[in-house]
Coordinates of N, CA and C in Angstrom, one line a residue:
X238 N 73.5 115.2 109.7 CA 74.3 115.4 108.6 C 75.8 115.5 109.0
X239 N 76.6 114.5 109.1 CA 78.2 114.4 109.0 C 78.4 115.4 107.6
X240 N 79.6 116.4 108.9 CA 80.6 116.9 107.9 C 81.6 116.5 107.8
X241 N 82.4 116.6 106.6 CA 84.1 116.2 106.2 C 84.9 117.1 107.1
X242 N 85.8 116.7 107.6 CA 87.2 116.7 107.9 C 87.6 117.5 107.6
X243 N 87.9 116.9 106.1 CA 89.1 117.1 105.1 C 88.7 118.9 104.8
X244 N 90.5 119.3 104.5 CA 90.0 120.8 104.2 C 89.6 120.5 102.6
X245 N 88.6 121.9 102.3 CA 88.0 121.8 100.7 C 89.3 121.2 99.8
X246 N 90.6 121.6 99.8 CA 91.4 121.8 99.0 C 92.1 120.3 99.0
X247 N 91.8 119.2 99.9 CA 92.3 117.7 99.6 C 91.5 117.1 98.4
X248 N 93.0 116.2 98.1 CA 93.2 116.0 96.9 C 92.2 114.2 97.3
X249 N 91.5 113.8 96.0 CA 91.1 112.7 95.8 C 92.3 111.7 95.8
X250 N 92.3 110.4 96.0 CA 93.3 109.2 96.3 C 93.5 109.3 94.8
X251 N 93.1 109.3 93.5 CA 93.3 109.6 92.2 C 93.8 110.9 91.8
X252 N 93.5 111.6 92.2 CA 94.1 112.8 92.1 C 95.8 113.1 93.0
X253 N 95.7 112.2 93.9 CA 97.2 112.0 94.4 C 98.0 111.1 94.3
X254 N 97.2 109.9 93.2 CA 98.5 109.4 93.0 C 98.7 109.9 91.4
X255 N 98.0 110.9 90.4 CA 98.2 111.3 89.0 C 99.4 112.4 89.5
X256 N 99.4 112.6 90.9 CA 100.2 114.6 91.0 C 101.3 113.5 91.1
X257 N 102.3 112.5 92.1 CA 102.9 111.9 92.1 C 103.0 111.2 90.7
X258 N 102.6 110.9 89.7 CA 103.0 110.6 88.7 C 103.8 111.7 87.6
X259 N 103.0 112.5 88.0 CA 103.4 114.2 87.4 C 105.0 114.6 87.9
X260 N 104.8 114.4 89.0 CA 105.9 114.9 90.3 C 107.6 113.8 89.8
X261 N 107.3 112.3 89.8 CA 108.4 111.6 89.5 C 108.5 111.7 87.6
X262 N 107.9 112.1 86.7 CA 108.2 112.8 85.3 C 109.1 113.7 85.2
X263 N 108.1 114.6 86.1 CA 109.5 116.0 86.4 C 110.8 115.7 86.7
X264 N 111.0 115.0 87.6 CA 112.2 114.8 88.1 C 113.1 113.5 87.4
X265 N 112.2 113.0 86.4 CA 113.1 112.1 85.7 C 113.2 113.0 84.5
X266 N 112.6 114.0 84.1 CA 113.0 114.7 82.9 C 114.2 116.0 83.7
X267 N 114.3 116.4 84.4 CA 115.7 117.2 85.1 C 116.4 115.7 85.3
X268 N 116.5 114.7 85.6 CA 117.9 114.1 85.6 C 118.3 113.9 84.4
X269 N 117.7 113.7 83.1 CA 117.6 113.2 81.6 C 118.7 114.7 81.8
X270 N 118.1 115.9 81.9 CA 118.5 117.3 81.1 C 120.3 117.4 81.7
X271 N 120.2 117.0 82.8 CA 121.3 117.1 84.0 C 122.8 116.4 83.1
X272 N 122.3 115.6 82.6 CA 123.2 114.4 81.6 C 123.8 115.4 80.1
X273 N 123.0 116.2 79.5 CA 123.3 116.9 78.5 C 124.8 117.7 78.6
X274 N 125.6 117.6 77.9 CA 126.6 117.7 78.1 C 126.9 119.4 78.0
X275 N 126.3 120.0 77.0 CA 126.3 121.5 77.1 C 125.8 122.2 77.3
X276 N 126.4 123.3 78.1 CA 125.8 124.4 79.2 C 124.4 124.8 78.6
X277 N 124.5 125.4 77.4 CA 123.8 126.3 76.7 C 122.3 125.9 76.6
X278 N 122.4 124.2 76.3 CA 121.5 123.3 75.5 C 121.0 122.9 77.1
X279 N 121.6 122.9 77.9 CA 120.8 122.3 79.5 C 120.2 123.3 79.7
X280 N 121.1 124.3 79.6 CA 120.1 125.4 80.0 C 118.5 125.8 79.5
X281 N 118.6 125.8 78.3 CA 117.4 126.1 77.5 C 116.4 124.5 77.6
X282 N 117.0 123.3 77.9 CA 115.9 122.3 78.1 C 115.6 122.3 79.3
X283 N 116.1 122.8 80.8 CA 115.4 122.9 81.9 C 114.5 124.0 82.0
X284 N 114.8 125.1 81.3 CA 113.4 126.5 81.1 C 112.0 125.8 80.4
X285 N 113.0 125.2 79.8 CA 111.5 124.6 78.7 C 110.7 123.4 79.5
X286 N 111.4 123.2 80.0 CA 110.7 121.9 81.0 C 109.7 122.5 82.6
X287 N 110.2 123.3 82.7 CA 109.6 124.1 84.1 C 108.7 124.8 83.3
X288 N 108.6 125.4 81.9 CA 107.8 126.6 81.3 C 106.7 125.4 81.1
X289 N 106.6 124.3 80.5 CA 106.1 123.0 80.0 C 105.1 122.8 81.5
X290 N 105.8 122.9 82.4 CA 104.8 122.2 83.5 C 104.1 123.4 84.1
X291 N 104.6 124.5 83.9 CA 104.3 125.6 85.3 C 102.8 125.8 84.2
X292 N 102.9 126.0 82.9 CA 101.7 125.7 81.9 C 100.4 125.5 82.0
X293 N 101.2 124.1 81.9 CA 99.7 122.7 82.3 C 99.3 122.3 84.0
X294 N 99.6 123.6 84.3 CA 99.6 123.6 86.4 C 97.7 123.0 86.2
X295 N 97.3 124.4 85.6 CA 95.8 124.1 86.1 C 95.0 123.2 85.5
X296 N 96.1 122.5 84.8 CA 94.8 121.4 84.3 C 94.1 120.3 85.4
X297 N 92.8 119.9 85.1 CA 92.2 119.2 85.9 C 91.4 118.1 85.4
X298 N 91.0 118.1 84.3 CA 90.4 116.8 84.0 C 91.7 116.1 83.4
X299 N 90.8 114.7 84.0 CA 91.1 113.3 83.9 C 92.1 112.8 82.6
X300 N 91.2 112.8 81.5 CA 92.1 112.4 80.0 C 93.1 113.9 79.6
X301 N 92.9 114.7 80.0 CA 94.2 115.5 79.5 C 95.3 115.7 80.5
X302 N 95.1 115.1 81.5 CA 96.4 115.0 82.4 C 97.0 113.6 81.8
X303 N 96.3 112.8 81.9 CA 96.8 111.1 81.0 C 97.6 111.3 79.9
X304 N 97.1 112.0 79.4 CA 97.7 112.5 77.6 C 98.6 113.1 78.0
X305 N 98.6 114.2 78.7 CA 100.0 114.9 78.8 C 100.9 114.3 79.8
X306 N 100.9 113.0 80.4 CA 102.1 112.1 81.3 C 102.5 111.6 80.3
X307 N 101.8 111.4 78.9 CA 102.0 110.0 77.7 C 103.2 110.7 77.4
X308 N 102.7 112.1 76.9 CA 103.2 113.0 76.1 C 104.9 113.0 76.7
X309 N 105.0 113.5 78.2 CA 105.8 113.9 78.8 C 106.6 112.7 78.6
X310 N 106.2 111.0 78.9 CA 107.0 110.0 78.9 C 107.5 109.9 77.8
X311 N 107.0 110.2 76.7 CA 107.4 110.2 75.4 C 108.8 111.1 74.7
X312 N 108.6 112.3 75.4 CA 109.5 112.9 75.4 C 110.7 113.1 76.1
X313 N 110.6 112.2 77.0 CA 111.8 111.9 78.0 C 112.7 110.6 77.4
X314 N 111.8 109.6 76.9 CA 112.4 108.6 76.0 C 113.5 108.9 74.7
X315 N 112.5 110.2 74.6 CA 113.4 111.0 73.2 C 114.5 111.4 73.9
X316 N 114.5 112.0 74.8 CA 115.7 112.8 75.1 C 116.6 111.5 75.9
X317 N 116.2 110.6 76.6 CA 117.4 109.2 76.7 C 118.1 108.7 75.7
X318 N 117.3 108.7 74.1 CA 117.6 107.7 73.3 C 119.0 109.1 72.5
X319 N 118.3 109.9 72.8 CA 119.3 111.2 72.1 C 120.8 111.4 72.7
X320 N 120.5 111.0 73.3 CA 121.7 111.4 75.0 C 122.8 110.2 74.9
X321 N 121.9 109.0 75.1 CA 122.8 107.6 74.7 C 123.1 107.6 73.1
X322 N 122.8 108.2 72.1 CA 123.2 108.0 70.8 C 124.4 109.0 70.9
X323 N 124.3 110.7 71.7 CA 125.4 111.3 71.7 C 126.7 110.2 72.3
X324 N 126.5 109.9 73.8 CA 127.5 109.2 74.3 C 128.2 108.1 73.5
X325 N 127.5 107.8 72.4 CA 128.4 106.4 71.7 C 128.9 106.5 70.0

């Protein structure tokens, strides 16, 4: 009987490239927030954005991590399309 290697806590090839999908959201939604022109209003959308993820940390199945990258891309679009409508 071959045992694994791997320690218990490695991630499946699916499960590491959904955390990397998670991981580059994040950081496209702090650049989006970074752009916000007042203090007050960045402030309160980077809390909400770390409160939003630190959240949904333990989620583990499959279709509600899907949903919530939709979700997150979704709301990042919002907050582009809001940003570029302030600037013009």
């Amino acid at each position: 009987m071959a045992t694994s290697r791997l320690p218990p806590a490695t991630l499946t090839l699916k499960q590491f490239l959904r955390r990397q999908q998670v991981l580059l959201l994040y950081r496209r939604i702090l650049q989006a927030i970074r752009q916000v022109p007042n203090d007050s209003d960045r402030k309160y959308l980077k809390d909400w954005a770390r409160e939003e993820f630190k959240r949904n940390k333990s989620a583990t199945e499959e279709v509600t991590i899907r949903m919530m990258i939709t979700q997150g891309n979704m709301q990042l679009k919002e907050l582009e399309r809001t940003l570029a409508l302030a600037k013009s």
